[in-house]
Tab-separated table of C-alpha atoms and ligand atoms in Angstrom:
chain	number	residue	atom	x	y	z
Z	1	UNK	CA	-21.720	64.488	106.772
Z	2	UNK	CA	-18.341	65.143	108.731
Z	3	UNK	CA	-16.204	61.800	108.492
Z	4	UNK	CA	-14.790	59.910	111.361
Z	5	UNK	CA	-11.059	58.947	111.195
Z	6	UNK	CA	-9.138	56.127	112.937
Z	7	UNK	CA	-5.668	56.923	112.657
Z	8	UNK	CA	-3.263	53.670	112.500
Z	9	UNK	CA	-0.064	54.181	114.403
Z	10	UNK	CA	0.858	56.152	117.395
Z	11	UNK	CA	4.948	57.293	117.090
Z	12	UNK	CA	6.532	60.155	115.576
Z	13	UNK	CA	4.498	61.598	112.624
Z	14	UNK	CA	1.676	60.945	114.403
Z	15	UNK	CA	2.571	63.277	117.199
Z	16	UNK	CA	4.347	66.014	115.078
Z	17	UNK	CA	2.058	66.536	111.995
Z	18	UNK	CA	-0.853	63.733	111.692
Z	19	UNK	CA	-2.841	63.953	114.679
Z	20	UNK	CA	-2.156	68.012	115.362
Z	21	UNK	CA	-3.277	68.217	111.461
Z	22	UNK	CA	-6.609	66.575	111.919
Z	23	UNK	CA	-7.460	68.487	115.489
Z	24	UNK	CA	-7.039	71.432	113.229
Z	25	UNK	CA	-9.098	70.222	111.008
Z	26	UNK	CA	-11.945	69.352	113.690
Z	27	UNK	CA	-12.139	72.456	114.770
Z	28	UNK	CA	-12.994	73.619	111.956
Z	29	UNK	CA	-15.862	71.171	111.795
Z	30	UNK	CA	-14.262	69.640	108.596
Z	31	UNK	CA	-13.974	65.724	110.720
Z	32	UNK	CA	-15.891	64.635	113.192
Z	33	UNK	CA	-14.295	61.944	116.046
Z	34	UNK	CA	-10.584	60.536	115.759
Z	35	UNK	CA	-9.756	57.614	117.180
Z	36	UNK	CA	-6.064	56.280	117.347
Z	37	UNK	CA	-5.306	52.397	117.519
Z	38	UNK	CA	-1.707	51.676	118.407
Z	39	UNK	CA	-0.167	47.806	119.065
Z	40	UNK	CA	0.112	49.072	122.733
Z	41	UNK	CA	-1.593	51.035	125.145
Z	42	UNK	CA	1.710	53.059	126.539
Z	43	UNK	CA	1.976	54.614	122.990
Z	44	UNK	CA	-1.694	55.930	122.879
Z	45	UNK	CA	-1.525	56.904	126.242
Z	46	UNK	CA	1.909	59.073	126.035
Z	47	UNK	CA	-0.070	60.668	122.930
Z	48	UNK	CA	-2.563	61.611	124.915
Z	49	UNK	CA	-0.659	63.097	127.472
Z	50	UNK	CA	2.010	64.899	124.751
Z	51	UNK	CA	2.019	68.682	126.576
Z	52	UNK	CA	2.664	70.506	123.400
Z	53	UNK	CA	-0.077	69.175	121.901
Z	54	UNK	CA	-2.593	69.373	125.248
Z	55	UNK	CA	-1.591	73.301	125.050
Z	56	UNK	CA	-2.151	73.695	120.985
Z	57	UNK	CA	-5.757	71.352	121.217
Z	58	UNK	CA	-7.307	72.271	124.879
Z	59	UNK	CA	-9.988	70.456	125.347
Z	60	UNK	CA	-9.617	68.582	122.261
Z	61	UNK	CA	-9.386	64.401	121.928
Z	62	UNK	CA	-9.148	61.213	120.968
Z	63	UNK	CA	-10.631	57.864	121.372
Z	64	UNK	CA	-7.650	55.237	122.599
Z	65	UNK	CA	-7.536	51.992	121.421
Z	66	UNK	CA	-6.406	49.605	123.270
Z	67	UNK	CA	-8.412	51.255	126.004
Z	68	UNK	CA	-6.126	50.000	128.780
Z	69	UNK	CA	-2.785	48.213	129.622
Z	70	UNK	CA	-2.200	44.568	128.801
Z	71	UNK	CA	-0.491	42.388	126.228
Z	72	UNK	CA	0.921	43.876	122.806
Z	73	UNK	CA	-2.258	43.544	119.989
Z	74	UNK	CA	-0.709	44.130	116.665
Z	75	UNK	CA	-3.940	42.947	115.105
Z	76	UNK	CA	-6.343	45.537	116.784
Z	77	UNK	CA	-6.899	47.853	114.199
Z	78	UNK	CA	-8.734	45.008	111.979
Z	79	UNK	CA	-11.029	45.158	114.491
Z	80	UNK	CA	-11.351	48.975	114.748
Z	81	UNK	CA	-11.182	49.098	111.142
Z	82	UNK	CA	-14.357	46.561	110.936
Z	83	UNK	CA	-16.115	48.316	113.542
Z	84	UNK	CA	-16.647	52.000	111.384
Z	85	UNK	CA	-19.339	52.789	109.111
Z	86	UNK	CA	-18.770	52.837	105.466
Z	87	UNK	CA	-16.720	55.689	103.529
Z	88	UNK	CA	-14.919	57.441	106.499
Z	89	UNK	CA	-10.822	57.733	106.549
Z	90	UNK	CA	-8.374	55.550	107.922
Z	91	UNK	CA	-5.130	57.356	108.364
Z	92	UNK	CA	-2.077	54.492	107.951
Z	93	UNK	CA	0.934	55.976	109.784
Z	94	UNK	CA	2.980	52.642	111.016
Z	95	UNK	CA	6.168	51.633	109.912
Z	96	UNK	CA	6.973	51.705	106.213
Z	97	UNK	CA	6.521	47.607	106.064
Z	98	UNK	CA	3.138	47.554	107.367
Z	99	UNK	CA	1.308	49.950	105.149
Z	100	UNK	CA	0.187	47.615	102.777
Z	101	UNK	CA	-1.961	45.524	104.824
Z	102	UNK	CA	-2.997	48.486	107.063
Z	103	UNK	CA	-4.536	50.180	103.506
Z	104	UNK	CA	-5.861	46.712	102.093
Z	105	UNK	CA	-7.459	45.867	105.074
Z	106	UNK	CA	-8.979	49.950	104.918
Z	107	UNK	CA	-10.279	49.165	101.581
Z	108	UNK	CA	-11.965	45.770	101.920
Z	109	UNK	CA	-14.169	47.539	104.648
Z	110	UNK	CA	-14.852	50.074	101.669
Z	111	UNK	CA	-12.810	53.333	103.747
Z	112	UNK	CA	-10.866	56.013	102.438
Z	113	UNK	CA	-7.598	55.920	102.882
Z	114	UNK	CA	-4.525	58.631	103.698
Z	115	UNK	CA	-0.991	56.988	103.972
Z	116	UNK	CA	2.046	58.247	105.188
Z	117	UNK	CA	4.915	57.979	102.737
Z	118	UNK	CA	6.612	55.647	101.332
Z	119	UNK	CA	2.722	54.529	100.107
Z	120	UNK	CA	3.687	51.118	100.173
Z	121	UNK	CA	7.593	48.891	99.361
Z	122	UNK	CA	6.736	47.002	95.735
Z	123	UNK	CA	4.847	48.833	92.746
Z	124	UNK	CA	2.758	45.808	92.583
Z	125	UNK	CA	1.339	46.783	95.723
Z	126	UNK	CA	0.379	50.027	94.548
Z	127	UNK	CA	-1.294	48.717	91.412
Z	128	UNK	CA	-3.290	46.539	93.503
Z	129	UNK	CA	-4.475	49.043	95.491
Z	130	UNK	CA	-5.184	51.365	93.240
Z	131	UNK	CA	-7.155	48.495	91.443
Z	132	UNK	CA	-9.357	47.773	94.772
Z	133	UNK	CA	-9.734	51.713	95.121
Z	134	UNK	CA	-10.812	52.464	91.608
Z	135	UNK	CA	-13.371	49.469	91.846
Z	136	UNK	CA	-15.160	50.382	95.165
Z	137	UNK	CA	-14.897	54.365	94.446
Z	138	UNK	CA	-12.584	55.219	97.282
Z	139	UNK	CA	-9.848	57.899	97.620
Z	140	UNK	CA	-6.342	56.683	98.871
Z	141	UNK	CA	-3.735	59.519	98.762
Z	142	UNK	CA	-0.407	59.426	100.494
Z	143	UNK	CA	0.471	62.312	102.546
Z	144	UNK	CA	3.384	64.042	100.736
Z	145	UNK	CA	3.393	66.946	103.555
Z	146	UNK	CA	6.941	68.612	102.122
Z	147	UNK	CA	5.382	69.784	98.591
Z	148	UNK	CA	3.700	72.755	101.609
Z	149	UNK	CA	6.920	73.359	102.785
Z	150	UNK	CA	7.705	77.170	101.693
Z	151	UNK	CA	10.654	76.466	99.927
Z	152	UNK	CA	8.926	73.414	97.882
Z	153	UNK	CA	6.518	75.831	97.301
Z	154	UNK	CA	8.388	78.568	96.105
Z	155	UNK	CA	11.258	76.601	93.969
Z	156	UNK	CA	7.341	75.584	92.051
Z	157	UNK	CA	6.694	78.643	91.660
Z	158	UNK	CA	9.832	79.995	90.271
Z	159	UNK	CA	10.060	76.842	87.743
Z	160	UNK	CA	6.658	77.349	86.542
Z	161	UNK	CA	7.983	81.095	86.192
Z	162	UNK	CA	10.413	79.599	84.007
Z	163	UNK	CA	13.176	80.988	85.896
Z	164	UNK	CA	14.668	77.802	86.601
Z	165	UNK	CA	14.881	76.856	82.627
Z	166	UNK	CA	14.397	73.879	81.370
Z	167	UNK	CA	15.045	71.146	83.856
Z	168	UNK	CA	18.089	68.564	82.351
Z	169	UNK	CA	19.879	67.483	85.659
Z	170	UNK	CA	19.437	68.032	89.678
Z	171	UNK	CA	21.425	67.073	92.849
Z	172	UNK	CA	20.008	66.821	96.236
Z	173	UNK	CA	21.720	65.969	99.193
Z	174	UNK	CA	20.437	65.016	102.713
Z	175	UNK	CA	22.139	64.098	106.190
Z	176	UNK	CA	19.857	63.635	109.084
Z	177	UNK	CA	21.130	64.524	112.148
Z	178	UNK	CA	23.157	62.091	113.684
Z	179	UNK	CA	20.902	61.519	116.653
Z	180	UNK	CA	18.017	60.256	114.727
Z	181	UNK	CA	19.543	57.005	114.623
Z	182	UNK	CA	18.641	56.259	118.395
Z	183	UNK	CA	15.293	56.671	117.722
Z	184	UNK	CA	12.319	54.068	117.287
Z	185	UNK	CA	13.400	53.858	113.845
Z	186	UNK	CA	16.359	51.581	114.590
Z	187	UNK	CA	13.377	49.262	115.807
Z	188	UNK	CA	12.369	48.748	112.009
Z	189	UNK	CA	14.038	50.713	108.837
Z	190	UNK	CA	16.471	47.493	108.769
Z	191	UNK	CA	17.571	45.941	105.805
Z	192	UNK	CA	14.710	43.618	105.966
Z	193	UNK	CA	11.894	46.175	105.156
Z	194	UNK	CA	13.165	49.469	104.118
Z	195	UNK	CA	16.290	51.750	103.410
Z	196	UNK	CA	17.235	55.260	104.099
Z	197	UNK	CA	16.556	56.240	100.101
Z	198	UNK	CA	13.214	54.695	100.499
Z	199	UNK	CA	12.261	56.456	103.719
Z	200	UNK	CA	12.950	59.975	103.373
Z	201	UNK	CA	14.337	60.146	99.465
Z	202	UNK	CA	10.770	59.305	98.461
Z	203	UNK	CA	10.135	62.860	99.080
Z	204	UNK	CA	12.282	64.067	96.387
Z	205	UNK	CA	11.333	61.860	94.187
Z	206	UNK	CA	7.789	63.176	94.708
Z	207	UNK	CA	9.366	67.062	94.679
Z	208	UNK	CA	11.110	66.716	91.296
Z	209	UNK	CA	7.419	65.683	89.949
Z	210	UNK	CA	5.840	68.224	91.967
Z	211	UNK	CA	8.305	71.293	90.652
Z	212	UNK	CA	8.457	70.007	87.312
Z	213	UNK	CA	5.779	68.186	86.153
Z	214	UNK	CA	7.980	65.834	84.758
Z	215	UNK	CA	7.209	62.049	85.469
Z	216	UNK	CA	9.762	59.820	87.072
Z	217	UNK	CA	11.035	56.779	84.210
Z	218	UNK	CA	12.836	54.852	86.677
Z	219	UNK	CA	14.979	55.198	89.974
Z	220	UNK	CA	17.700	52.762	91.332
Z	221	UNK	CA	19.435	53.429	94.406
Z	222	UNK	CA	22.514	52.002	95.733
Z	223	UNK	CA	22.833	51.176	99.445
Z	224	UNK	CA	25.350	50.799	102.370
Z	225	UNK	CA	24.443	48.944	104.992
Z	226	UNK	CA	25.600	50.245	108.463
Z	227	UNK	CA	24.629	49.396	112.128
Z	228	UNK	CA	22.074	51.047	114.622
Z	229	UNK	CA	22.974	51.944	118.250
Z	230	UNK	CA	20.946	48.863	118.935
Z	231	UNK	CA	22.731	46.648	116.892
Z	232	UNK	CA	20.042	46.176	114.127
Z	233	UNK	CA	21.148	46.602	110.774
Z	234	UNK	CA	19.900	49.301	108.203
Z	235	UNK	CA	20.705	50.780	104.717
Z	236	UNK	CA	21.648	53.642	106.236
Z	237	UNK	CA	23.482	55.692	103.437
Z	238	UNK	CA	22.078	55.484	99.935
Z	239	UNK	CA	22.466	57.033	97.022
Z	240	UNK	CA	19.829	57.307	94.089
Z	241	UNK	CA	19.202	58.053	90.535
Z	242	UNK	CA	16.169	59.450	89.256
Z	243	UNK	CA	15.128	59.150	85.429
C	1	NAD	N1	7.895	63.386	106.202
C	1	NAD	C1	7.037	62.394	106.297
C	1	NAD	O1	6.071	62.322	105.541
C	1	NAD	C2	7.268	61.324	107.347
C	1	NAD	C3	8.124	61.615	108.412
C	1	NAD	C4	8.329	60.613	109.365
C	1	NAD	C5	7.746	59.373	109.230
C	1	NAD	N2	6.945	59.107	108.163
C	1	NAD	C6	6.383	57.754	107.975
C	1	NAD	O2	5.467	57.491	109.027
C	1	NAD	C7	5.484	56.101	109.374
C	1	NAD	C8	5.684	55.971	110.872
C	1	NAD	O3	6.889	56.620	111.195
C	1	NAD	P1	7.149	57.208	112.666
C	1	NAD	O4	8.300	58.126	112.535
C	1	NAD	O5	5.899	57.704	113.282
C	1	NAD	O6	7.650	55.859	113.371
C	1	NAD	P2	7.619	55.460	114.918
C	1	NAD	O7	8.507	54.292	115.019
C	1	NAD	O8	7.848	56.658	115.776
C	1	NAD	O9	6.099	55.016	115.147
C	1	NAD	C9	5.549	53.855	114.582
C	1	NAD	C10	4.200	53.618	115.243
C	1	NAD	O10	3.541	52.507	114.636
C	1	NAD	C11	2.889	51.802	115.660
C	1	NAD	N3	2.649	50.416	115.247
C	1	NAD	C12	3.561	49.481	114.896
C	1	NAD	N4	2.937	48.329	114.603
C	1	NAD	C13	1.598	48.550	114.765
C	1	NAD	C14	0.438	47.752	114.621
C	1	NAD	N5	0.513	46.472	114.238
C	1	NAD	N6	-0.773	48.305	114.893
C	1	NAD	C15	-0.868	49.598	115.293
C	1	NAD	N7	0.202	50.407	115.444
C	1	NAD	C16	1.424	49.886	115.184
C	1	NAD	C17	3.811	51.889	116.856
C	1	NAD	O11	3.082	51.691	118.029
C	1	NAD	C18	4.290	53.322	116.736
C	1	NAD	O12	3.382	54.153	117.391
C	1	NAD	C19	6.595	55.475	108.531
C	1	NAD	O13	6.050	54.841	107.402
C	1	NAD	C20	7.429	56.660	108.093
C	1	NAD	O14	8.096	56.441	106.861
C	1	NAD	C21	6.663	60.075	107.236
């Protein structure tokens, strides 16, 4: 039996890698129907209309939810979660903050689960979770995307080659591009619910594991709080350390 999957959020990732992942994988008869529930109907509809991917996926698409214009429902997807049968995937791809109850609320209607990163903002959330998981036999993974990326891929390779040596002590460095700030992120990575380290430095957390083998210990990070075009205010420079 091919799976249905209600995908949880409607903004970036969903539009660059989520939703052109899983048409992919439709056609190749691997998932049946997707549906995708947003807070409000302009953000499901401007998916649906997204050229790029109406040229990639003709004749290819998606159930919207809400179905048509009217008040912001941040609450919808319980009910589209409650409405699937048993054991098909619920994709959570809202902001960082809201993952938790997104995957929860997955699990208590006994779904699989695929989250975007960060997985969720407290490791007591994740024990929980993987608690709930473990005792209804369900799969939650959280989509880790980069360890495909070619060079991910081939600094594993390499390392496993043992070309690399033995691993003591890394650097990485990242700056986004400056414009990123304007985007919808200034609307919530704020100090309140995320940081900048948390956001995208998961990843290399994730990568040193994922080249290695080795097992994080611990990571602190250290952040500066700066302002958004909008005036919100984020953690946007950090800098970590990785045991
Ligand atoms: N490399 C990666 O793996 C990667 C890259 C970018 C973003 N992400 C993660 O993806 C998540 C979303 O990021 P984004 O860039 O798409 O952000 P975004 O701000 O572009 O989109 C957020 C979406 O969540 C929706 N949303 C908010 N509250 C909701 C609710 N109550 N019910 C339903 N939908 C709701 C909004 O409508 C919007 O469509 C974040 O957790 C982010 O960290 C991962």
């Amino acid at each position: 039996m091919t799976p249905e999957v209600l995908i949880v959020g409607g903004g970036m990732i969903v539009h660059d890698q989520i939703l052109p992942s899983l048409y992919h994988m439709q056609r190749q008869g691997r998932i049946d129907g997707i549906t995708v529930c947003t807070s409000r109907f302009e953000t499901v509809q401007t998916l649906t209309d997204a050229p790029a991917i109406r040229r990639a996926f003709p004749g290819q698409s998606f159930r919207m939810l809400p179905g048509s214009a009217g008040d912001r429902q941040p609450e919808l997807y319980r009910q589209a979660i409650a409405e699937m049968p048993p054991r098909q995937i619920v994709v959570a791809a809202v902001p960082d903050q809201l993952h938790y109850d997104v995957i929860m609320e997955a699990l208590r209607h006994d779904q699989h689960v695929l989250a975007v990163k960060p997985l969720v903002l407290r490791h007591q959330q994740s024990v929980e979770i993987a608690d709930e998981a473990r005792r209804r036999g369900l799969l939650v993974a959280a989509e880790y995307h980069k360890r495909f990326d070619d060079r991910s891929l081939m600094a594993r390779r390499a390392y496993r080659e043992g070309r690399f040596g033995e691993f003591r002590l890394g650097t990485a460095c990242l700056f986004e591009k400056w414009y990123y700030r304007h985007s919808n992120f200034q609307n919530w990575m704020t100090v309140e619910h995320s940081d900048a380290f948390t956001y995208i430095g998961c990843h290399y957390v994730d990568l040193l594991h994922y080249i290695t083998g080795l097992l994080p210990a611990a990571v602190s990070v250290y952040g500066i709080r700066d302002r958004f075009p909008n005036g919100s205010e984020g953690y946007l420079w950090t800098d970590a350390r990785v045991i």
